[in-house]
Amino acid sequence: MSTAATVVTALTFVWLGMVVAISFLEAPLKFRAPGVTLPIGLGIGRLVFRALNAAELVWAVAILVAVVLGSWPGAAIPTATGVAVAALVVQLIAVRPALTKRSDAVLAGHDGPRSSAHLVYVGVEVIKVAALVWLGTAVLVGAT
C-alpha cells in the first residue's frame, strides 16, 4: 500500500469513527442524561460539534492532499473523497448557521418552532458517513 493510500485509509476511518461516535451516539444520548435541560444540552452540543467540525476540516484537508498526491486506479477514490468533503462543506456553510441561529434563540430563552435544519444536518451526516465508508473501503480494496 502506498503512503498516500495509508494516509487516506487511516484518516478516513478516524474521521468516520469520530462522526459516528459524536453524531449518532453522544448527541442523542446527552439529552437522556438526568438533569440535562435543553439549554444545557445545546450548550454542550455547540462546543462538541465545533470541536468535531474543526477536526473534520483537518482530516478533510489532509485526505484531499493525499488523494491529489496519490495515484489511483479509477474514479472511485477521488469521487468518494469529493462527496465526503462536499457533505462537510454543506454542513458548515449551509446548515450550521441555521442551527446556530436556533440554538442562540433557545439559549436566550425564546421558544419557537423547531428547526428543520437539524434533520437536514442529520441527512447530510448520513451521506458523509456513507461516503467515508465508501472511501475507506475503496482504498483498502484498490477500487477502480
CSV table of N, CA and C in Angstrom, one decimal:
chain,number,residue,atom,x,y,z
A,1,MET,N,0.9,-1.2,0.0
A,1,MET,CA,0.0,0.0,0.0
A,1,MET,C,0.9,1.2,0.0
A,2,SER,N,0.6,2.2,-0.8
A,2,SER,CA,1.4,3.4,-0.9
A,2,SER,C,1.2,4.3,0.3
A,3,THR,N,2.1,5.3,0.5
A,3,THR,CA,2.0,6.2,1.6
A,3,THR,C,0.7,7.0,1.5
A,4,ALA,N,0.3,7.4,0.3
A,4,ALA,CA,-1.0,8.2,0.1
A,4,ALA,C,-2.2,7.3,0.5
A,5,ALA,N,-2.2,6.0,0.1
A,5,ALA,CA,-3.3,5.1,0.5
A,5,ALA,C,-3.3,4.9,2.0
A,6,THR,N,-2.2,4.7,2.6
A,6,THR,CA,-2.1,4.5,4.0
A,6,THR,C,-2.7,5.8,4.8
A,7,VAL,N,-2.3,7.0,4.3
A,7,VAL,CA,-2.8,8.2,5.0
A,7,VAL,C,-4.3,8.3,4.8
A,8,VAL,N,-4.8,8.1,3.5
A,8,VAL,CA,-6.2,8.2,3.3
A,8,VAL,C,-7.0,7.2,4.1
A,9,THR,N,-6.5,6.0,4.1
A,9,THR,CA,-7.2,4.9,4.9
A,9,THR,C,-7.3,5.3,6.4
A,10,ALA,N,-6.2,5.6,7.0
A,10,ALA,CA,-6.1,5.9,8.4
A,10,ALA,C,-7.0,7.1,8.7
A,11,LEU,N,-6.8,8.2,8.0
A,11,LEU,CA,-7.6,9.4,8.3
A,11,LEU,C,-9.1,9.2,8.0
A,12,THR,N,-9.4,8.5,7.0
A,12,THR,CA,-10.8,8.2,6.7
A,12,THR,C,-11.5,7.5,7.8
A,13,PHE,N,-10.9,6.5,8.4
A,13,PHE,CA,-11.5,5.7,9.4
A,13,PHE,C,-11.5,6.4,10.8
A,14,VAL,N,-10.5,7.3,11.0
A,14,VAL,CA,-10.5,8.1,12.2
A,14,VAL,C,-11.7,9.1,12.1
A,15,TRP,N,-11.8,9.8,10.9
A,15,TRP,CA,-12.9,10.7,10.7
A,15,TRP,C,-14.3,10.0,10.8
A,16,LEU,N,-14.4,8.9,10.2
A,16,LEU,CA,-15.6,8.1,10.3
A,16,LEU,C,-16.0,7.8,11.8
A,17,GLY,N,-15.0,7.3,12.5
A,17,GLY,CA,-15.2,6.9,13.9
A,17,GLY,C,-15.7,8.1,14.7
A,18,MET,N,-15.1,9.3,14.5
A,18,MET,CA,-15.4,10.5,15.2
A,18,MET,C,-16.9,10.9,14.9
A,19,VAL,N,-17.2,10.8,13.7
A,19,VAL,CA,-18.6,11.3,13.3
A,19,VAL,C,-19.6,10.3,13.9
A,20,VAL,N,-19.4,9.0,13.8
A,20,VAL,CA,-20.3,8.0,14.3
A,20,VAL,C,-20.5,8.2,15.8
A,21,ALA,N,-19.3,8.3,16.5
A,21,ALA,CA,-19.4,8.4,18.0
A,21,ALA,C,-20.1,9.7,18.4
A,22,ILE,N,-19.8,10.8,17.8
A,22,ILE,CA,-20.4,12.0,18.3
A,22,ILE,C,-21.8,12.2,17.7
A,23,SER,N,-22.0,12.1,16.5
A,23,SER,CA,-23.3,12.4,15.9
A,23,SER,C,-24.4,11.4,16.2
A,24,PHE,N,-24.0,10.2,16.2
A,24,PHE,CA,-25.0,9.1,16.4
A,24,PHE,C,-25.0,8.5,17.8
A,25,LEU,N,-24.1,8.8,18.6
A,25,LEU,CA,-24.1,8.3,20.0
A,25,LEU,C,-24.2,9.4,21.0
A,26,GLU,N,-23.2,10.3,21.0
A,26,GLU,CA,-23.1,11.3,22.1
A,26,GLU,C,-24.3,12.3,21.9
A,27,ALA,N,-24.5,12.8,20.7
A,27,ALA,CA,-25.5,13.8,20.6
A,27,ALA,C,-26.9,13.4,21.1
A,28,PRO,N,-27.4,12.3,20.6
A,28,PRO,CA,-28.8,12.0,21.1
A,28,PRO,C,-28.8,11.5,22.6
A,29,LEU,N,-27.7,10.9,23.1
A,29,LEU,CA,-27.7,10.4,24.4
A,29,LEU,C,-27.6,11.5,25.5
A,30,LYS,N,-27.0,12.6,25.2
A,30,LYS,CA,-26.8,13.6,26.2
A,30,LYS,C,-28.1,14.2,26.7
A,31,PHE,N,-29.1,14.2,25.8
A,31,PHE,CA,-30.4,14.7,26.3
A,31,PHE,C,-31.2,13.7,27.1
A,32,ARG,N,-30.7,12.5,27.2
A,32,ARG,CA,-31.4,11.5,28.1
A,32,ARG,C,-30.7,11.5,29.5
A,33,ALA,N,-29.6,12.1,29.7
A,33,ALA,CA,-28.9,12.1,31.0
A,33,ALA,C,-29.8,12.9,32.0
A,34,PRO,N,-29.8,12.4,33.2
A,34,PRO,CA,-30.6,13.1,34.2
A,34,PRO,C,-30.1,14.6,34.4
A,35,GLY,N,-31.0,15.5,34.5
A,35,GLY,CA,-30.6,16.9,34.8
A,35,GLY,C,-30.2,17.7,33.6
A,36,VAL,N,-30.1,17.1,32.4
A,36,VAL,CA,-29.6,17.8,31.2
A,36,VAL,C,-30.9,18.5,30.6
A,37,THR,N,-30.9,19.8,30.7
A,37,THR,CA,-32.0,20.5,30.1
A,37,THR,C,-31.7,20.9,28.7
A,38,LEU,N,-32.7,21.3,27.9
A,38,LEU,CA,-32.4,21.7,26.5
A,38,LEU,C,-31.3,22.7,26.4
A,39,PRO,N,-31.4,23.8,27.2
A,39,PRO,CA,-30.3,24.8,27.1
A,39,PRO,C,-28.9,24.2,27.4
A,40,ILE,N,-28.8,23.4,28.4
A,40,ILE,CA,-27.5,22.7,28.8
A,40,ILE,C,-27.1,21.8,27.6
A,41,GLY,N,-28.0,21.0,27.1
A,41,GLY,CA,-27.7,20.1,26.0
A,41,GLY,C,-27.2,20.8,24.8
A,42,LEU,N,-27.9,21.9,24.5
A,42,LEU,CA,-27.5,22.7,23.3
A,42,LEU,C,-26.1,23.4,23.5
A,43,GLY,N,-25.9,23.8,24.7
A,43,GLY,CA,-24.6,24.4,25.0
A,43,GLY,C,-23.4,23.4,24.9
A,44,ILE,N,-23.7,22.2,25.4
A,44,ILE,CA,-22.7,21.2,25.2
A,44,ILE,C,-22.5,20.8,23.8
A,45,GLY,N,-23.7,20.6,23.1
A,45,GLY,CA,-23.6,20.2,21.7
A,45,GLY,C,-22.9,21.2,20.8
A,46,ARG,N,-23.1,22.5,21.1
A,46,ARG,CA,-22.4,23.5,20.3
A,46,ARG,C,-20.9,23.4,20.5
A,47,LEU,N,-20.4,23.2,21.7
A,47,LEU,CA,-19.0,23.0,21.9
A,47,LEU,C,-18.4,21.7,21.3
A,48,VAL,N,-19.1,20.6,21.5
A,48,VAL,CA,-18.7,19.4,20.9
A,48,VAL,C,-18.7,19.4,19.4
A,49,PHE,N,-19.7,19.9,18.8
A,49,PHE,CA,-19.8,20.0,17.3
A,49,PHE,C,-18.8,21.0,16.7
A,50,ARG,N,-18.5,22.1,17.4
A,50,ARG,CA,-17.5,23.0,17.0
A,50,ARG,C,-16.1,22.3,16.9
A,51,ALA,N,-15.8,21.5,18.0
A,51,ALA,CA,-14.6,20.8,18.0
A,51,ALA,C,-14.5,19.7,16.9
A,52,LEU,N,-15.6,18.9,16.8
A,52,LEU,CA,-15.7,17.9,15.8
A,52,LEU,C,-15.5,18.5,14.4
A,53,ASN,N,-16.2,19.6,14.1
A,53,ASN,CA,-16.1,20.2,12.8
A,53,ASN,C,-14.7,20.7,12.5
A,54,ALA,N,-14.0,21.2,13.5
A,54,ALA,CA,-12.6,21.6,13.4
A,54,ALA,C,-11.7,20.4,13.0
A,55,ALA,N,-11.9,19.3,13.7
A,55,ALA,CA,-11.1,18.1,13.5
A,55,ALA,C,-11.4,17.6,12.1
A,56,GLU,N,-12.7,17.6,11.7
A,56,GLU,CA,-13.1,17.2,10.4
A,56,GLU,C,-12.5,18.0,9.3
A,57,LEU,N,-12.3,19.3,9.5
A,57,LEU,CA,-11.7,20.1,8.5
A,57,LEU,C,-10.2,19.7,8.3
A,58,VAL,N,-9.6,19.4,9.4
A,58,VAL,CA,-8.2,18.9,9.3
A,58,VAL,C,-8.1,17.6,8.6
A,59,TRP,N,-8.9,16.7,8.9
A,59,TRP,CA,-8.9,15.4,8.2
A,59,TRP,C,-9.3,15.5,6.7
A,60,ALA,N,-10.3,16.4,6.4
A,60,ALA,CA,-10.7,16.6,5.1
A,60,ALA,C,-9.5,17.1,4.2
A,61,VAL,N,-8.8,18.1,4.7
A,61,VAL,CA,-7.7,18.7,4.0
A,61,VAL,C,-6.6,17.7,3.8
A,62,ALA,N,-6.3,17.0,4.9
A,62,ALA,CA,-5.2,16.0,4.8
A,62,ALA,C,-5.5,14.9,3.8
A,63,ILE,N,-6.8,14.5,3.8
A,63,ILE,CA,-7.2,13.4,2.8
A,63,ILE,C,-7.2,14.0,1.4
A,64,LEU,N,-7.7,15.2,1.2
A,64,LEU,CA,-7.6,15.8,-0.1
A,64,LEU,C,-6.2,15.9,-0.6
A,65,VAL,N,-5.3,16.3,0.2
A,65,VAL,CA,-3.9,16.4,-0.2
A,65,VAL,C,-3.3,15.0,-0.6
A,66,ALA,N,-3.6,14.0,0.2
A,66,ALA,CA,-3.1,12.7,-0.1
A,66,ALA,C,-3.8,12.1,-1.4
A,67,VAL,N,-5.1,12.4,-1.6
A,67,VAL,CA,-5.7,12.0,-2.8
A,67,VAL,C,-5.1,12.7,-4.0
A,68,VAL,N,-4.9,14.0,-3.9
A,68,VAL,CA,-4.3,14.7,-5.0
A,68,VAL,C,-2.9,14.2,-5.3
A,69,LEU,N,-2.1,13.9,-4.3
A,69,LEU,CA,-0.7,13.5,-4.5
A,69,LEU,C,-0.6,12.0,-4.8
A,70,GLY,N,-1.6,11.2,-4.5
A,70,GLY,CA,-1.6,9.8,-4.8
A,70,GLY,C,-1.9,9.4,-6.2
A,71,SER,N,-1.7,8.1,-6.5
A,71,SER,CA,-2.1,7.6,-7.8
A,71,SER,C,-3.2,6.6,-7.6
A,72,TRP,N,-4.3,6.8,-8.2
A,72,TRP,CA,-5.5,5.9,-8.0
A,72,TRP,C,-5.9,5.3,-9.3
A,73,PRO,N,-6.3,4.0,-9.3
A,73,PRO,CA,-6.6,3.3,-10.5
A,73,PRO,C,-7.9,3.7,-11.2
A,74,GLY,N,-8.7,4.5,-10.6
A,74,GLY,CA,-10.0,4.9,-11.2
A,74,GLY,C,-10.6,6.1,-10.5
A,75,ALA,N,-11.9,6.3,-10.7
A,75,ALA,CA,-12.5,7.5,-10.2
A,75,ALA,C,-13.2,7.3,-8.8
A,76,ALA,N,-13.2,6.1,-8.3
A,76,ALA,CA,-14.0,5.8,-7.0
A,76,ALA,C,-13.4,6.6,-5.8
A,77,ILE,N,-12.1,6.6,-5.7
A,77,ILE,CA,-11.5,7.3,-4.5
A,77,ILE,C,-11.6,8.8,-4.6
A,78,PRO,N,-11.3,9.4,-5.7
A,78,PRO,CA,-11.5,10.9,-5.8
A,78,PRO,C,-13.0,11.3,-5.7
A,79,THR,N,-13.9,10.4,-6.2
A,79,THR,CA,-15.3,10.7,-6.1
A,79,THR,C,-15.8,10.6,-4.7
A,80,ALA,N,-15.4,9.5,-4.0
A,80,ALA,CA,-15.9,9.4,-2.6
A,80,ALA,C,-15.3,10.5,-1.7
A,81,THR,N,-14.1,10.9,-2.0
A,81,THR,CA,-13.5,12.0,-1.3
A,81,THR,C,-14.3,13.3,-1.5
A,82,GLY,N,-14.6,13.5,-2.8
A,82,GLY,CA,-15.4,14.7,-3.1
A,82,GLY,C,-16.7,14.7,-2.4
A,83,VAL,N,-17.4,13.6,-2.4
A,83,VAL,CA,-18.7,13.5,-1.7
A,83,VAL,C,-18.6,13.8,-0.2
A,84,ALA,N,-17.6,13.2,0.5
A,84,ALA,CA,-17.4,13.4,1.9
A,84,ALA,C,-17.1,14.8,2.2
A,85,VAL,N,-16.2,15.4,1.4
A,85,VAL,CA,-15.8,16.8,1.7
A,85,VAL,C,-16.9,17.8,1.3
A,86,ALA,N,-17.7,17.5,0.3
A,86,ALA,CA,-18.8,18.3,-0.1
A,86,ALA,C,-19.9,18.3,1.0
A,87,ALA,N,-20.1,17.1,1.6
A,87,ALA,CA,-21.1,17.0,2.7
A,87,ALA,C,-20.7,17.8,3.8
A,88,LEU,N,-19.4,17.8,4.2
A,88,LEU,CA,-18.9,18.6,5.3
A,88,LEU,C,-19.1,20.1,5.0
A,89,VAL,N,-18.7,20.5,3.8
A,89,VAL,CA,-18.9,21.9,3.4
A,89,VAL,C,-20.3,22.4,3.5
A,90,VAL,N,-21.3,21.5,3.0
A,90,VAL,CA,-22.7,21.8,3.1
A,90,VAL,C,-23.1,22.0,4.5
A,91,GLN,N,-22.6,21.1,5.4
A,91,GLN,CA,-23.0,21.2,6.8
A,91,GLN,C,-22.5,22.5,7.4
A,92,LEU,N,-21.2,22.9,7.1
A,92,LEU,CA,-20.6,24.1,7.7
A,92,LEU,C,-21.2,25.4,7.2
A,93,ILE,N,-21.4,25.4,5.9
A,93,ILE,CA,-21.8,26.7,5.3
A,93,ILE,C,-23.3,26.9,5.2
A,94,ALA,N,-24.0,25.8,4.9
A,94,ALA,CA,-25.5,25.9,4.7
A,94,ALA,C,-26.3,25.6,5.9
A,95,VAL,N,-25.9,24.6,6.7
A,95,VAL,CA,-26.8,24.1,7.7
A,95,VAL,C,-26.4,24.7,9.1
A,96,ARG,N,-25.1,24.7,9.4
A,96,ARG,CA,-24.7,25.1,10.8
A,96,ARG,C,-25.2,26.5,11.1
A,97,PRO,N,-25.2,27.5,10.2
A,97,PRO,CA,-25.7,28.8,10.6
A,97,PRO,C,-27.2,28.8,11.0
A,98,ALA,N,-28.0,28.0,10.4
A,98,ALA,CA,-29.4,27.9,10.8
A,98,ALA,C,-29.5,27.2,12.2
A,99,LEU,N,-28.7,26.2,12.5
A,99,LEU,CA,-28.6,25.6,13.8
A,99,LEU,C,-28.2,26.5,14.8
A,100,THR,N,-27.2,27.3,14.5
A,100,THR,CA,-26.6,28.3,15.5
A,100,THR,C,-27.7,29.3,15.8
A,101,LYS,N,-28.4,29.8,14.8
A,101,LYS,CA,-29.4,30.8,15.0
A,101,LYS,C,-30.5,30.3,15.9
A,102,ARG,N,-30.9,29.0,15.7
A,102,ARG,CA,-32.0,28.4,16.5
A,102,ARG,C,-31.4,28.2,18.0
A,103,SER,N,-30.2,27.7,18.1
A,103,SER,CA,-29.7,27.4,19.5
A,103,SER,C,-29.5,28.8,20.2
A,104,ASP,N,-29.1,29.8,19.5
A,104,ASP,CA,-28.9,31.1,20.1
A,104,ASP,C,-30.2,31.6,20.7
A,105,ALA,N,-31.3,31.4,19.9
A,105,ALA,CA,-32.7,31.8,20.4
A,105,ALA,C,-33.1,31.0,21.6
A,106,VAL,N,-32.9,29.7,21.6
A,106,VAL,CA,-33.2,28.9,22.7
A,106,VAL,C,-32.4,29.3,24.0
A,107,LEU,N,-31.1,29.5,23.8
A,107,LEU,CA,-30.2,29.8,24.9
A,107,LEU,C,-30.6,31.2,25.4
A,108,ALA,N,-31.2,32.1,24.6
A,108,ALA,CA,-31.6,33.4,25.1
A,108,ALA,C,-33.0,33.3,25.7
A,109,GLY,N,-33.6,32.1,25.8
A,109,GLY,CA,-34.8,31.9,26.5
A,109,GLY,C,-36.1,32.0,25.6
A,110,HIS,N,-35.9,32.1,24.3
A,110,HIS,CA,-37.0,32.2,23.4
A,110,HIS,C,-37.5,30.8,23.0
A,111,ASP,N,-38.8,30.7,23.0
A,111,ASP,CA,-39.4,29.5,22.4
A,111,ASP,C,-39.8,29.7,21.0
A,112,GLY,N,-39.9,28.7,20.2
A,112,GLY,CA,-40.3,28.9,18.8
A,112,GLY,C,-40.5,27.6,18.2
A,113,PRO,N,-40.8,27.6,16.9
A,113,PRO,CA,-40.9,26.3,16.2
A,113,PRO,C,-39.6,25.6,16.1
A,114,ARG,N,-39.6,24.3,16.1
A,114,ARG,CA,-38.4,23.5,15.9
A,114,ARG,C,-37.9,23.8,14.5
A,115,SER,N,-36.6,23.8,14.4
A,115,SER,CA,-35.9,24.0,13.1
A,115,SER,C,-35.8,22.7,12.4
A,116,SER,N,-36.1,22.7,11.1
A,116,SER,CA,-35.9,21.5,10.2
A,116,SER,C,-34.4,21.4,9.9
A,117,ALA,N,-33.6,22.4,10.2
A,117,ALA,CA,-32.1,22.3,9.9
A,117,ALA,C,-31.5,21.1,10.6
A,118,HIS,N,-32.0,20.7,11.7
A,118,HIS,CA,-31.4,19.6,12.4
A,118,HIS,C,-31.5,18.3,11.6
A,119,LEU,N,-32.7,18.2,11.0
A,119,LEU,CA,-33.0,17.0,10.2
A,119,LEU,C,-32.1,17.0,8.9
A,120,VAL,N,-31.9,18.2,8.4
A,120,VAL,CA,-31.1,18.3,7.2
A,120,VAL,C,-29.6,18.0,7.6
A,121,TYR,N,-29.2,18.4,8.7
A,121,TYR,CA,-27.8,18.1,9.2
A,121,TYR,C,-27.6,16.6,9.3
A,122,VAL,N,-28.6,16.0,9.9
A,122,VAL,CA,-28.5,14.5,10.1
A,122,VAL,C,-28.5,13.8,8.8
A,123,GLY,N,-29.4,14.3,7.8
A,123,GLY,CA,-29.4,13.7,6.5
A,123,GLY,C,-28.0,13.8,5.8
A,124,VAL,N,-27.4,15.0,5.9
A,124,VAL,CA,-26.1,15.2,5.3
A,124,VAL,C,-25.1,14.3,6.0
A,125,GLU,N,-25.2,14.2,7.3
A,125,GLU,CA,-24.3,13.4,8.1
A,125,GLU,C,-24.4,11.9,7.6
A,126,VAL,N,-25.5,11.4,7.3
A,126,VAL,CA,-25.7,10.0,6.8
A,126,VAL,C,-24.9,9.9,5.4
A,127,ILE,N,-25.1,10.9,4.6
A,127,ILE,CA,-24.4,10.9,3.3
A,127,ILE,C,-22.9,10.9,3.5
A,128,LYS,N,-22.4,11.7,4.5
A,128,LYS,CA,-21.0,11.8,4.7
A,128,LYS,C,-20.5,10.5,5.3
A,129,VAL,N,-21.2,9.8,6.2
A,129,VAL,CA,-20.8,8.5,6.7
A,129,VAL,C,-20.7,7.5,5.6
A,130,ALA,N,-21.7,7.5,4.7
A,130,ALA,CA,-21.7,6.6,3.6
A,130,ALA,C,-20.5,6.8,2.7
A,131,ALA,N,-20.2,8.1,2.4
A,131,ALA,CA,-19.0,8.4,1.6
A,131,ALA,C,-17.7,8.0,2.2
A,132,LEU,N,-17.6,8.2,3.5
A,132,LEU,CA,-16.4,7.8,4.2
A,132,LEU,C,-16.2,6.3,4.2
A,133,VAL,N,-17.3,5.5,4.4
A,133,VAL,CA,-17.2,4.1,4.3
A,133,VAL,C,-16.8,3.7,2.9
A,134,TRP,N,-17.4,4.3,1.9
A,134,TRP,CA,-17.1,4.0,0.5
A,134,TRP,C,-15.6,4.3,0.3
A,135,LEU,N,-15.1,5.5,0.7
A,135,LEU,CA,-13.7,5.9,0.5
A,135,LEU,C,-12.8,4.9,1.2
A,136,GLY,N,-13.0,4.7,2.5
A,136,GLY,CA,-12.1,3.8,3.2
A,136,GLY,C,-12.0,2.4,2.6
A,137,THR,N,-13.2,1.9,2.2
A,137,THR,CA,-13.3,0.5,1.6
A,137,THR,C,-12.6,0.5,0.2
A,138,ALA,N,-12.9,1.6,-0.6
A,138,ALA,CA,-12.3,1.7,-1.9
A,138,ALA,C,-10.7,1.7,-1.9
A,139,VAL,N,-10.2,2.4,-0.9
A,139,VAL,CA,-8.7,2.4,-0.8
A,139,VAL,C,-8.2,1.0,-0.4
A,140,LEU,N,-8.9,0.4,0.6
A,140,LEU,CA,-8.4,-0.9,1.0
A,140,LEU,C,-8.5,-2.0,0.0
A,141,VAL,N,-9.5,-1.9,-0.9
A,141,VAL,CA,-9.6,-3.0,-1.9
A,141,VAL,C,-9.0,-2.5,-3.3
A,142,GLY,N,-8.4,-1.3,-3.3
A,142,GLY,CA,-7.8,-0.8,-4.5
A,142,GLY,C,-8.8,-0.6,-5.6
A,143,ALA,N,-10.0,0.0,-5.3
A,143,ALA,CA,-11.1,0.1,-6.3
A,143,ALA,C,-10.7,0.9,-7.5
A,144,THR,N,-11.3,0.6,-8.6
A,144,THR,CA,-11.1,1.4,-9.8
A,144,THR,C,-12.2,2.3,-10.1
